[in-house]
PDB file of C-alpha atoms and ligand atoms in Angstrom:
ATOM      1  CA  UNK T  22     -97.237-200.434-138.841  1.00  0.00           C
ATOM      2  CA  UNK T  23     -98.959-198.404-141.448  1.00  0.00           C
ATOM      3  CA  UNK T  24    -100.232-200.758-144.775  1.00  0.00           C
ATOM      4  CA  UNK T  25     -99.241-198.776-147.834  1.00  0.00           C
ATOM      5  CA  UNK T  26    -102.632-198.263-150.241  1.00  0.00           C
ATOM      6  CA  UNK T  27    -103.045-196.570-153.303  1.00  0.00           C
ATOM      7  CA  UNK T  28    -104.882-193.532-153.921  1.00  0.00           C
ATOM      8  CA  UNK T  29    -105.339-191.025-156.680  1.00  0.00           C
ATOM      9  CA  UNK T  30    -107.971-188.687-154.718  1.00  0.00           C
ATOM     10  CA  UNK T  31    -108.393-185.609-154.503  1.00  0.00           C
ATOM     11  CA  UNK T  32    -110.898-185.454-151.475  1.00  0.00           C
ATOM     12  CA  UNK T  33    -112.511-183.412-148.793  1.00  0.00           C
ATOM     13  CA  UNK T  34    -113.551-185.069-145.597  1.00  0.00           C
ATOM     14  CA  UNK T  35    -116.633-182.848-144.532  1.00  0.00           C
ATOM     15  CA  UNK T  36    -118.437-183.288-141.096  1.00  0.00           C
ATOM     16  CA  UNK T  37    -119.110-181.863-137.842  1.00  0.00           C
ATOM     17  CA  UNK T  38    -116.271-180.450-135.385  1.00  0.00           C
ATOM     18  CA  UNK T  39    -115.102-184.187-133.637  1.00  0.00           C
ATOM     19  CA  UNK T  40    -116.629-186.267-136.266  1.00  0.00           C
ATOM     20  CA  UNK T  41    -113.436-187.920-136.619  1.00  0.00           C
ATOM     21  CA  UNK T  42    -112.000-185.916-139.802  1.00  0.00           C
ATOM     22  CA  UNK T  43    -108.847-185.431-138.896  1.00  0.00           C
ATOM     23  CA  UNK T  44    -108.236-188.785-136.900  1.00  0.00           C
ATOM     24  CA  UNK T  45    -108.674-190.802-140.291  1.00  0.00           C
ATOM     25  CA  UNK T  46    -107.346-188.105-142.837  1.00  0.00           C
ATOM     26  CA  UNK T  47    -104.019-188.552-141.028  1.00  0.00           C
ATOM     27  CA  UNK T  48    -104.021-192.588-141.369  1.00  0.00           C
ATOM     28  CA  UNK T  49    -105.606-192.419-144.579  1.00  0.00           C
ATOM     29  CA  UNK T  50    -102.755-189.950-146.248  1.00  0.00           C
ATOM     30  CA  UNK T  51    -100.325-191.835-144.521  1.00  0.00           C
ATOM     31  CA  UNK T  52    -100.610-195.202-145.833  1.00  0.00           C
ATOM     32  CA  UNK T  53    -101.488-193.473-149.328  1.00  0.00           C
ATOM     33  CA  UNK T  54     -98.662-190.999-149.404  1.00  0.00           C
ATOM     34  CA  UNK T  55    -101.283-188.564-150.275  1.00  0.00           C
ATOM     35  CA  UNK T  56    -100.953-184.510-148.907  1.00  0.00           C
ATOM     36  CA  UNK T  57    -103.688-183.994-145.624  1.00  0.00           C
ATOM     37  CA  UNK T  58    -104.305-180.733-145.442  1.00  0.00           C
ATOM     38  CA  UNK T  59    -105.902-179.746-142.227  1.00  0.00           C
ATOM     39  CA  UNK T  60    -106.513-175.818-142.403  1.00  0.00           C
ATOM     40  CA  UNK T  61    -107.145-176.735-138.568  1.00  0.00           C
ATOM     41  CA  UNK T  62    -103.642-177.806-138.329  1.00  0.00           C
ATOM     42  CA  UNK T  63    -102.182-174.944-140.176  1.00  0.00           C
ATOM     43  CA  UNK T  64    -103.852-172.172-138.287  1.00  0.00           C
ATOM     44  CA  UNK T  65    -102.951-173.581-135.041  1.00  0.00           C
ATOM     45  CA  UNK T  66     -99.077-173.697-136.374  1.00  0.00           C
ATOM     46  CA  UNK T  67     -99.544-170.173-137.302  1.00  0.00           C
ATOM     47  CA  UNK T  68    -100.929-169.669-133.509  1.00  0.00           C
ATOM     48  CA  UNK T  69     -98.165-171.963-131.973  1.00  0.00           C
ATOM     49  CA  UNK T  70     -95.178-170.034-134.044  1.00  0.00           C
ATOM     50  CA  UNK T  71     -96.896-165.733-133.559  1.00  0.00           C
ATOM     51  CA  UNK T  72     -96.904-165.178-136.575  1.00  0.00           C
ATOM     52  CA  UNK T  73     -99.595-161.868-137.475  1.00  0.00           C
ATOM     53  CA  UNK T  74    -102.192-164.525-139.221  1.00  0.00           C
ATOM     54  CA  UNK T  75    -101.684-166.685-136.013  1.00  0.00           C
ATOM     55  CA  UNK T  76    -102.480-164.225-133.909  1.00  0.00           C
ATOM     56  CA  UNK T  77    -105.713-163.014-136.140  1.00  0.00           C
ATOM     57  CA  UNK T  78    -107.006-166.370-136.117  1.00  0.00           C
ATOM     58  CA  UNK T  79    -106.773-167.157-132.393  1.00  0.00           C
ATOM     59  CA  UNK T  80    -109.234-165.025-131.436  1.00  0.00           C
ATOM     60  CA  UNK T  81    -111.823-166.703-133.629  1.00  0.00           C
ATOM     61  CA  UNK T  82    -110.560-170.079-132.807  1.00  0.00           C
ATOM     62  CA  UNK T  83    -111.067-169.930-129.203  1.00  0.00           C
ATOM     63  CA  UNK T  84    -114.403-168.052-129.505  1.00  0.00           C
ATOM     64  CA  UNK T  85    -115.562-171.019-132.124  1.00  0.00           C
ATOM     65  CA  UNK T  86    -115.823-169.074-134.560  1.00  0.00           C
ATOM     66  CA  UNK T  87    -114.587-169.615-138.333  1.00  0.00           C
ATOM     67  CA  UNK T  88    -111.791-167.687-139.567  1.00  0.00           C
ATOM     68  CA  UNK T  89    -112.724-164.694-142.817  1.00  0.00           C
ATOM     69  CA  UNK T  90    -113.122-166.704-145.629  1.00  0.00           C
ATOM     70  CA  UNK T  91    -110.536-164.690-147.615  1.00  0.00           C
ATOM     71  CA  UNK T  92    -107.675-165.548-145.344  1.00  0.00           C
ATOM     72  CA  UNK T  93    -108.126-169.365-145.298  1.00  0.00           C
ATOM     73  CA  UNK T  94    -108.814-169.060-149.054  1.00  0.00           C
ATOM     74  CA  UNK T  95    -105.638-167.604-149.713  1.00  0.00           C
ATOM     75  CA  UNK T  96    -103.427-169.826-147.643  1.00  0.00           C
ATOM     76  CA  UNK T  97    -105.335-173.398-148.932  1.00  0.00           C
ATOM     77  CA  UNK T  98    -104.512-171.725-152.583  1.00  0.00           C
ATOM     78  CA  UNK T  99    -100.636-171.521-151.815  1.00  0.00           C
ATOM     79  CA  UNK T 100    -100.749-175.181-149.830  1.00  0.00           C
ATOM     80  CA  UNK T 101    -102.349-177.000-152.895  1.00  0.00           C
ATOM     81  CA  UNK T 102     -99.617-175.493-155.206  1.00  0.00           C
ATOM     82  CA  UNK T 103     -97.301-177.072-152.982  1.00  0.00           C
ATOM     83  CA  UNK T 104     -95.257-180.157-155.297  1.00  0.00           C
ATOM     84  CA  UNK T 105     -96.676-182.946-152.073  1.00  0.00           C
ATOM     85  CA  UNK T 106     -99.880-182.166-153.508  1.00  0.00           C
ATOM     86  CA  UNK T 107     -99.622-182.006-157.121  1.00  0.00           C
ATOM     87  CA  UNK T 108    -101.427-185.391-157.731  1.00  0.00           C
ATOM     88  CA  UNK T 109    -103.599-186.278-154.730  1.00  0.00           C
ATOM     89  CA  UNK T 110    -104.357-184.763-151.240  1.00  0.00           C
ATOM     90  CA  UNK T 111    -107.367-184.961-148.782  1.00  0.00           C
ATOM     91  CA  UNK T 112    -108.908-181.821-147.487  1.00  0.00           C
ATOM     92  CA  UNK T 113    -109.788-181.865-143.648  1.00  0.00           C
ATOM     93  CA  UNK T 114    -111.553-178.704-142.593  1.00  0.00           C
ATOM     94  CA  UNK T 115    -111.652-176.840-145.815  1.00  0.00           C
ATOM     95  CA  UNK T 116    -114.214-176.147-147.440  1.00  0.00           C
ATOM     96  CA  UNK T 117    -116.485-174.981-144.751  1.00  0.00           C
ATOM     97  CA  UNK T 118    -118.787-172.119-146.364  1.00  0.00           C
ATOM     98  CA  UNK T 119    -120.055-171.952-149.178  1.00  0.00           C
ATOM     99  CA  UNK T 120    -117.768-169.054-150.418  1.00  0.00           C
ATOM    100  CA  UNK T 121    -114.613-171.372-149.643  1.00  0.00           C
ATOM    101  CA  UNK T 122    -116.427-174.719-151.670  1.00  0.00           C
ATOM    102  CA  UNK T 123    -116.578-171.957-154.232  1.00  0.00           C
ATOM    103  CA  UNK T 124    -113.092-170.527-154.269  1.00  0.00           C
ATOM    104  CA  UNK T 125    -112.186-173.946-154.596  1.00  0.00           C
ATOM    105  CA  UNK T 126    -113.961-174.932-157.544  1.00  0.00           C
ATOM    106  CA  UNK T 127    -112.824-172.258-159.416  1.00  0.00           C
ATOM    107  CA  UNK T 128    -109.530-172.736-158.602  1.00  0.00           C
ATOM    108  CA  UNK T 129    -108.759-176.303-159.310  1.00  0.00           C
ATOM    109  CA  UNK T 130    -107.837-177.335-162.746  1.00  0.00           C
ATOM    110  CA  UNK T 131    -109.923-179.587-164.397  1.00  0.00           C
ATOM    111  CA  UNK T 132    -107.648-182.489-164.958  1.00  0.00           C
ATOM    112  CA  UNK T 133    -107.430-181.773-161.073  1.00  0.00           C
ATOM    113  CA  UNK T 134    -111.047-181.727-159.993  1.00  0.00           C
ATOM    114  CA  UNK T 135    -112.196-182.913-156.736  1.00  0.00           C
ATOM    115  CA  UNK T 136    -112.887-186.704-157.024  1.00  0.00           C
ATOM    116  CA  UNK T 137    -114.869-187.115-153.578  1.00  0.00           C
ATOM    117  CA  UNK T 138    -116.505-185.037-150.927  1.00  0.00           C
ATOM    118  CA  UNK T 139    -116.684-187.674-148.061  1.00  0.00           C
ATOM    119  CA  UNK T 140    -119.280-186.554-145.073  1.00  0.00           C
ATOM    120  CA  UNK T 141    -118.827-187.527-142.171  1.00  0.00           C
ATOM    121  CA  UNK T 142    -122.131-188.708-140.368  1.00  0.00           C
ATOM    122  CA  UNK T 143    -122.077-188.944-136.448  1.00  0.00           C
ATOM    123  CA  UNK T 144    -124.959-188.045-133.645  1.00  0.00           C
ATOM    124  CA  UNK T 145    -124.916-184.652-132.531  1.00  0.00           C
ATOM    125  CA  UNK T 146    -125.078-185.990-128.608  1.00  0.00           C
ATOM    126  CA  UNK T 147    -121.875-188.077-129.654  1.00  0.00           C
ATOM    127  CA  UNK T 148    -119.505-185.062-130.477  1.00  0.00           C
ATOM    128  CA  UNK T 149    -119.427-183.000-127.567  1.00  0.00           C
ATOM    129  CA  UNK T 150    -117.859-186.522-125.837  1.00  0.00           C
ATOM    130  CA  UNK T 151    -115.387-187.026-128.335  1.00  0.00           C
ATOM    131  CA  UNK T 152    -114.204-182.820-128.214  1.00  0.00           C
ATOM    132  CA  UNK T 153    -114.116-182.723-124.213  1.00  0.00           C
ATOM    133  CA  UNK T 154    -112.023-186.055-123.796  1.00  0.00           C
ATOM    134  CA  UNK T 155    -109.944-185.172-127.187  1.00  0.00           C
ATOM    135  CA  UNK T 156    -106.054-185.069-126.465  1.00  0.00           C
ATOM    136  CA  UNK T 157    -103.318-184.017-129.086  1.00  0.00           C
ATOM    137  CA  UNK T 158     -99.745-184.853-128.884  1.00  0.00           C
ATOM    138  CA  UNK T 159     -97.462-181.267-128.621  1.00  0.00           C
ATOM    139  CA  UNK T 160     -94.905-182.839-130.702  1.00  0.00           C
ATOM    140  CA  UNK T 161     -95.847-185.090-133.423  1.00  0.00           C
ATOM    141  CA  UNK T 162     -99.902-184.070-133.555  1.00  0.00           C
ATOM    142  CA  UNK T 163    -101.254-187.652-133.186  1.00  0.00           C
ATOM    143  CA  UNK T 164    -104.836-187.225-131.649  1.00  0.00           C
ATOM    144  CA  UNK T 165    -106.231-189.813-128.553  1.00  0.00           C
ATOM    145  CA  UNK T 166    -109.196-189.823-126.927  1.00  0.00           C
ATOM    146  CA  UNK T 167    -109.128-190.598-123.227  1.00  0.00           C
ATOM    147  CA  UNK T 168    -111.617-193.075-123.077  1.00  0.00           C
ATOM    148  CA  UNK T 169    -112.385-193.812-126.840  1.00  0.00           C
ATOM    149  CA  UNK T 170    -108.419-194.280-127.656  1.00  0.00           C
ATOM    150  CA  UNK T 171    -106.536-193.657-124.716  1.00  0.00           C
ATOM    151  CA  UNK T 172    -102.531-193.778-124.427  1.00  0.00           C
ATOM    152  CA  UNK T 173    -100.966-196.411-122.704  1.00  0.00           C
ATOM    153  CA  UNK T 174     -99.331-193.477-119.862  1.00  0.00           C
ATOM    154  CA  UNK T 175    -101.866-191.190-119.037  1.00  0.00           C
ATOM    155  CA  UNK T 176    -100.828-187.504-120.830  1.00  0.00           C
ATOM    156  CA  UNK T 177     -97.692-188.895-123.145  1.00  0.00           C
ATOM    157  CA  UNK T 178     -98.217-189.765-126.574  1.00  0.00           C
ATOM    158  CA  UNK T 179     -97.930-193.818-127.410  1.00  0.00           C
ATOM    159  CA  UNK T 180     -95.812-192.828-130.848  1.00  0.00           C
ATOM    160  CA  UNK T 181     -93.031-190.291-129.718  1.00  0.00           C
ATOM    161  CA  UNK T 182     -93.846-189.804-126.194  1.00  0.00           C
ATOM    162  CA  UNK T 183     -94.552-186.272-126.054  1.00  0.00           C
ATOM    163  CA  UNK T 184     -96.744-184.429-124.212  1.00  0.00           C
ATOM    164  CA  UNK T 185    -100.397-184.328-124.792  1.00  0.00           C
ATOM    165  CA  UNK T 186    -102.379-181.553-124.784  1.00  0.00           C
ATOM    166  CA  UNK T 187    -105.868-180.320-124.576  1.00  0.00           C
ATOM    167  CA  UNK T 188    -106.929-177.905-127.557  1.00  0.00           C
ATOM    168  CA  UNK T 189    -107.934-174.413-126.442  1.00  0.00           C
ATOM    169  CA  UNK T 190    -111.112-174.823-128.601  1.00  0.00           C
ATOM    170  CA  UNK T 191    -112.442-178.034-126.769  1.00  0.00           C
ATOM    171  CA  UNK T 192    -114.011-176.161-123.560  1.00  0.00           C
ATOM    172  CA  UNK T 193    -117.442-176.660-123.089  1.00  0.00           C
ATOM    173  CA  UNK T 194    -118.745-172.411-124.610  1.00  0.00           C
ATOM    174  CA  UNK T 195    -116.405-172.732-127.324  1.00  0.00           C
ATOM    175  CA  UNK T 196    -117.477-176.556-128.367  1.00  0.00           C
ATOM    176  CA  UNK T 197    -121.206-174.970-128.416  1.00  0.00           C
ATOM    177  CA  UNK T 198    -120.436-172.266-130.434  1.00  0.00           C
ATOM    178  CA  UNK T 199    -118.521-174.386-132.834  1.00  0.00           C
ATOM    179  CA  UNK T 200    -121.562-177.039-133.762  1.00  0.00           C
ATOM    180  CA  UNK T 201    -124.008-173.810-133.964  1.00  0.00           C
ATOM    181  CA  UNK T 202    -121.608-172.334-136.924  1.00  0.00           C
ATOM    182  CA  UNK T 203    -121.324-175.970-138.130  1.00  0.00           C
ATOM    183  CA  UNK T 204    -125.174-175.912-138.288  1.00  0.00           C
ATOM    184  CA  UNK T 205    -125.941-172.512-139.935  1.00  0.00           C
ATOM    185  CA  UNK T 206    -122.611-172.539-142.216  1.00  0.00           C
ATOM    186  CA  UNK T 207    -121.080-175.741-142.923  1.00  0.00           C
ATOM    187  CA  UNK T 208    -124.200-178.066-143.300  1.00  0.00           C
ATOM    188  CA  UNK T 209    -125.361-176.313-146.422  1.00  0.00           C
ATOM    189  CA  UNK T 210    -122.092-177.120-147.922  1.00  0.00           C
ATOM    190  CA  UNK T 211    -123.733-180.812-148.158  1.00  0.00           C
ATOM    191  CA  UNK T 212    -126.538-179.614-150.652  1.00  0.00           C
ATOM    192  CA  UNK T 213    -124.105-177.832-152.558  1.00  0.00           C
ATOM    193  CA  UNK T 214    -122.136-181.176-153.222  1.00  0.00           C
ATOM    194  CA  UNK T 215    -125.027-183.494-153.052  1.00  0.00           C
ATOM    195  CA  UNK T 216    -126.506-181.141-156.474  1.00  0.00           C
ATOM    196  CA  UNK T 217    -122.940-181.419-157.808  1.00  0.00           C
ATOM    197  CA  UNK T 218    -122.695-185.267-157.434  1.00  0.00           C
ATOM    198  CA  UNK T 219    -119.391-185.840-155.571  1.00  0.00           C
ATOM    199  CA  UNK T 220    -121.070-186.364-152.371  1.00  0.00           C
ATOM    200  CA  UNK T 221    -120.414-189.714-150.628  1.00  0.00           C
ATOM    201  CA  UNK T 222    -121.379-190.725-146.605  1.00  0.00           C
ATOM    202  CA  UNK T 223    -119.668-192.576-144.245  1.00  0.00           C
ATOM    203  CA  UNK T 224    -121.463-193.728-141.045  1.00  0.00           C
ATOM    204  CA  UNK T 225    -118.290-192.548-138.817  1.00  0.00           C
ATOM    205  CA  UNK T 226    -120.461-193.268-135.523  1.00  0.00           C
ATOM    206  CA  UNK T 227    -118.490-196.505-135.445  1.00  0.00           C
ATOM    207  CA  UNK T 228    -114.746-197.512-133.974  1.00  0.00           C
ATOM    208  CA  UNK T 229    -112.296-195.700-136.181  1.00  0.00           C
ATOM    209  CA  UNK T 230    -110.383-199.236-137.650  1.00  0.00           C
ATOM    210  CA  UNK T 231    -114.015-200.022-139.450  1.00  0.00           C
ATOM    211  CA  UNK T 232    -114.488-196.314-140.436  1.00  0.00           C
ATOM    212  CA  UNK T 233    -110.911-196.285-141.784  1.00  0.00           C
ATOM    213  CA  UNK T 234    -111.779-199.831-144.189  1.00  0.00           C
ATOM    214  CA  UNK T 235    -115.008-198.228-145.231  1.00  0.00           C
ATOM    215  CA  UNK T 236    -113.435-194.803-146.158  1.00  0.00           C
ATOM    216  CA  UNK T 237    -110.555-196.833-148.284  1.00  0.00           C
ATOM    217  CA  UNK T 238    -113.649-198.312-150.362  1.00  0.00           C
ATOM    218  CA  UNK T 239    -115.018-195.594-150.854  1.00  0.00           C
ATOM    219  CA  UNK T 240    -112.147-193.885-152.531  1.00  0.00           C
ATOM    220  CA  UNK T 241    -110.342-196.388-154.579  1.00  0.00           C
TER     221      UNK T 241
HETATM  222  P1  AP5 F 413    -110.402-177.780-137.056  1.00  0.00           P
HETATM  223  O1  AP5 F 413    -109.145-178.156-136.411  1.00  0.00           O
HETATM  224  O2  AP5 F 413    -110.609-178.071-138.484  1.00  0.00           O
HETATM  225  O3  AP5 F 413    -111.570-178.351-136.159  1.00  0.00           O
HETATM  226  P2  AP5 F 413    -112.971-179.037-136.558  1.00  0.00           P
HETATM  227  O4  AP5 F 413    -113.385-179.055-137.964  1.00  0.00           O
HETATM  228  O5  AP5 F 413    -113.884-178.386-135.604  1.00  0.00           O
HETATM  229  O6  AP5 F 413    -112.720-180.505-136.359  1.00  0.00           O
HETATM  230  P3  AP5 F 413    -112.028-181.157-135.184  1.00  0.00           P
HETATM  231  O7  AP5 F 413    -110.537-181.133-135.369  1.00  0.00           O
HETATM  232  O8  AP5 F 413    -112.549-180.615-133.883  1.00  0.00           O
HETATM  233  O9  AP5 F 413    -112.630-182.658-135.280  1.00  0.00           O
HETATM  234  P4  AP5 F 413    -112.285-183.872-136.227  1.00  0.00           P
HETATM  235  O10 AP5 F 413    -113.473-184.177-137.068  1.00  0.00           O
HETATM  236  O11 AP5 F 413    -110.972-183.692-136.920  1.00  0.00           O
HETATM  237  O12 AP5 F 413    -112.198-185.010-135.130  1.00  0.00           O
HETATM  238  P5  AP5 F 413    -110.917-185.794-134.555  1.00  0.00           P
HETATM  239  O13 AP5 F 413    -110.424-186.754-135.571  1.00  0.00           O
HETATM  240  O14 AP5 F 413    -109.941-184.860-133.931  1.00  0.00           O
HETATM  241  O15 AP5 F 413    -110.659-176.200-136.894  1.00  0.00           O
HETATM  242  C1  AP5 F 413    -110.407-175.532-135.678  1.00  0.00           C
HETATM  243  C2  AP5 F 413    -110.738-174.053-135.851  1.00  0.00           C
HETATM  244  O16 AP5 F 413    -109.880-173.470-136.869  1.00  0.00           O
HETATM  245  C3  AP5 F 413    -112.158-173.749-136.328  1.00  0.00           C
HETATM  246  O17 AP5 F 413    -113.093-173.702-135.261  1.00  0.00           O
HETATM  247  C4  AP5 F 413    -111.964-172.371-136.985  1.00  0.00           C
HETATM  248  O18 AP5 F 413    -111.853-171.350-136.035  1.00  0.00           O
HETATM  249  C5  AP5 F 413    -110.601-172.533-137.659  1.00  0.00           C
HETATM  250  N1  AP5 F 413    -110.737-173.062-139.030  1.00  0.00           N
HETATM  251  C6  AP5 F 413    -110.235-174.242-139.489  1.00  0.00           C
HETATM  252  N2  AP5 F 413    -110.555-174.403-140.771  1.00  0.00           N
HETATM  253  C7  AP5 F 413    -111.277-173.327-141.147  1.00  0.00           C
HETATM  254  C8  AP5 F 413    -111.910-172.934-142.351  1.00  0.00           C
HETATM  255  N3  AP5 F 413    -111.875-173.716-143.463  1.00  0.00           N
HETATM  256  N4  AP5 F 413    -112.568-171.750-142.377  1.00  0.00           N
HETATM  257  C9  AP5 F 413    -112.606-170.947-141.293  1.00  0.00           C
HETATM  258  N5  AP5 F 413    -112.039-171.269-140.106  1.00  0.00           N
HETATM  259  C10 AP5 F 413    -111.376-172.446-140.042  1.00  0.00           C
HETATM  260  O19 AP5 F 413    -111.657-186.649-133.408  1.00  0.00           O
HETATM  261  C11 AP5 F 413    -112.204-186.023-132.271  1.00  0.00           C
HETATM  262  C12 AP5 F 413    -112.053-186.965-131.061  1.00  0.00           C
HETATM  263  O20 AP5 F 413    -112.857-188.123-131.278  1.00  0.00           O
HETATM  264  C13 AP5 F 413    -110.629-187.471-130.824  1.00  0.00           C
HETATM  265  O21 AP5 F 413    -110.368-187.527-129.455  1.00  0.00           O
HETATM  266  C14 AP5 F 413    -110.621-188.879-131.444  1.00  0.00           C
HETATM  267  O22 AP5 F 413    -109.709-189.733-130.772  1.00  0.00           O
HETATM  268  C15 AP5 F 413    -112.058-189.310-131.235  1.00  0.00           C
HETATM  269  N6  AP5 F 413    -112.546-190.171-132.314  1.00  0.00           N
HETATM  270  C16 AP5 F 413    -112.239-190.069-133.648  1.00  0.00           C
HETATM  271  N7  AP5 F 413    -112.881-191.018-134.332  1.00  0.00           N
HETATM  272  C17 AP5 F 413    -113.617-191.728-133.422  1.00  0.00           C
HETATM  273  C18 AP5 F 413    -114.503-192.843-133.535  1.00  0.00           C
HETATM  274  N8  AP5 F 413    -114.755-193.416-134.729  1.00  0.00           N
HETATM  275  N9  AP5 F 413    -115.096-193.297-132.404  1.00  0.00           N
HETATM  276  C19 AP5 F 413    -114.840-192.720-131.204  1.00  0.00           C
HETATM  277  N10 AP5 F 413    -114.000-191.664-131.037  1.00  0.00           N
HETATM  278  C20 AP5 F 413    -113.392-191.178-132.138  1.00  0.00           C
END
C-alpha cells in the first residue's frame, strides 16, 4: 500500500549510476502524486518503441556513454511542459553535465525554480553489485534486486507479474564505462549546486525503507 504524502518539490535526485535514484524517485512520486521524470526511462521507451531518437540513443546507452546534450535537453524541455508536471516533479537522471544543469536553469520559471538537488551518496565498490544483480519488470518498470530486493518467483515481477529483465547497460564493460563518465562529467555537477545552495545529501548506502523516510524529510 503506498502512504499518500505531500510534496511541493521540484527536485533532482543526483548520484552515481545504481545509487538507488530511480528505485526511490518512483515511491517517492507515487505517494506524492508528483511527475518522476527519468530521462533513463524515456530513452529506453524511445529504444523499446524504434523510434529514430531511440535508435540514436542506443548506441550510446549500451556503450555507457551519455546521450548529446542537445537531444536530452530538448525532450526534458517538452516533458516539464507537460500539465502532470506543472506544480511539482522529481528529476532522476537529468541533469547530468553541466550544459544540461544549465539548460535547465535557464529554462525554469522563477516561481518554478528547483527547490532541491538531492545527491545520492553510496561507495563506489557498492554500485557495480547493485547494477549486475539489478532486474526491471518488462511491463510495469518496477526495479528488484536479486539479492538486495528479490521477487518472491525468481524472474516475474511481485506487482503485475511480468517478466523481468536485465538492462542492456548493466554488463560488466558498459557498467565501467558508465561510473568513468559519472566521474569526469556528472560529479562536477555537485560543485555547481553546492555554490548555488540547493544541494542536500542523503547517505543512500542504507536499506531503501530508511533512505525513503530520510529523503521525505528532507523535502517537506
Ligand atoms: P539511467 O537509466 O538514468 O541510468 P543511471 O543514471 O546510470 O542510473 P541507474 O538507473 O543505473 O541507477 P539508479 O540510481 O536509478 O539505481 P536503481 O534505483 O535502479 O540512464 C541510462 C542511460 O541513458 C545512460 O547511461 C545514458 O546513456 C542515457 N541517459 C539517461 N539520462 C541521460 C542524460 N541526462 N544525459 C545523457 N544521457 C542520458 O537501483 C539499482 C539497483 O540497486 C536495483 O537493483 C535496486 O533494487 C538496488 N537498490 C536500490 N536502492 C538500494 C539500497 N538502498 N540498498 C541496496 N540495493 C538497492
Amino acid at each position: 500500500m503506498v502512504m499518500a504524502v505531500s510534496l511541493q518539490a521540484r527536485c533532482v535526485f543526483l548520484g552515481a549510476p545504481g545509487a538507488g535514484k530511480g528505485t526511490q524517485a518512483k515511491r517517492v512520486a507515487a505517494a506524492a502524486s508528483v511527475a518522476h521524470i527519468s530521462t533513463g526511462d524515456m530513452l529506453r521507451q524511445e529504444v523499446a518503441a524504434g523510434t529514430p531518437l531511440g535508435r540514436a540513443a542506443k548506441e550510446f546507452m549500451d556503450a555507457g556513454k551519455l546521450v548529446p546534450d542537445e537531444v536530452i535537453i530538448s525532450m526534458v524541455q517538452e516533458r516539464i511542459r507537460q500539465p502532470d508536471a506543472r506544480a511539482a516533479w522529481i528529476l532522476d537522471g537529468f541533469p547530468r553535465t553541466l550544459p544540461q544543469a544549465e539548460a535547465l536553469d535557464r529554462n525554469l520559471p522563477r516561481e518554478a525554480a528547483l527547490t532541491h538537488v538531492i545527491y545520492f551518496a553510496v561507495p563506489e565498490a557498492a554500485l557495480v553489485g547493485r547494477l549486475s544483480g539489478r532486474r526491471s519488470c518488462s511491463r510495469c518498470g518496477a526495479i528488484w534486486h536479486v539479492e538486495h530486493q528479490p521477487t518472491r518467483r525468481e524472474g516475474i515481477c511481485d506487482r503485475c507479474d511480468g517478466e523481468l529483465l536485465q538492462r542492456s547497460d548493466d554488463r560488466p564493460e558498459a557498467i565501467g564505462k558508465r561510473l568513468e563518465v559519472y566521474r569526469s562529467q556528472t560529479a562536477p555537477l555537485l560543485a555547481y549546486y553546492r555554490d548555488h545552495q540547493v544541494l542536500r545529501e542523503v547517505d543512500a548506502n542504507r536499506p531503501p525503507d530508511v533512505v525513503y523516510q530520510e529523503l521525505l524529510k528532507l523535502m517537506q
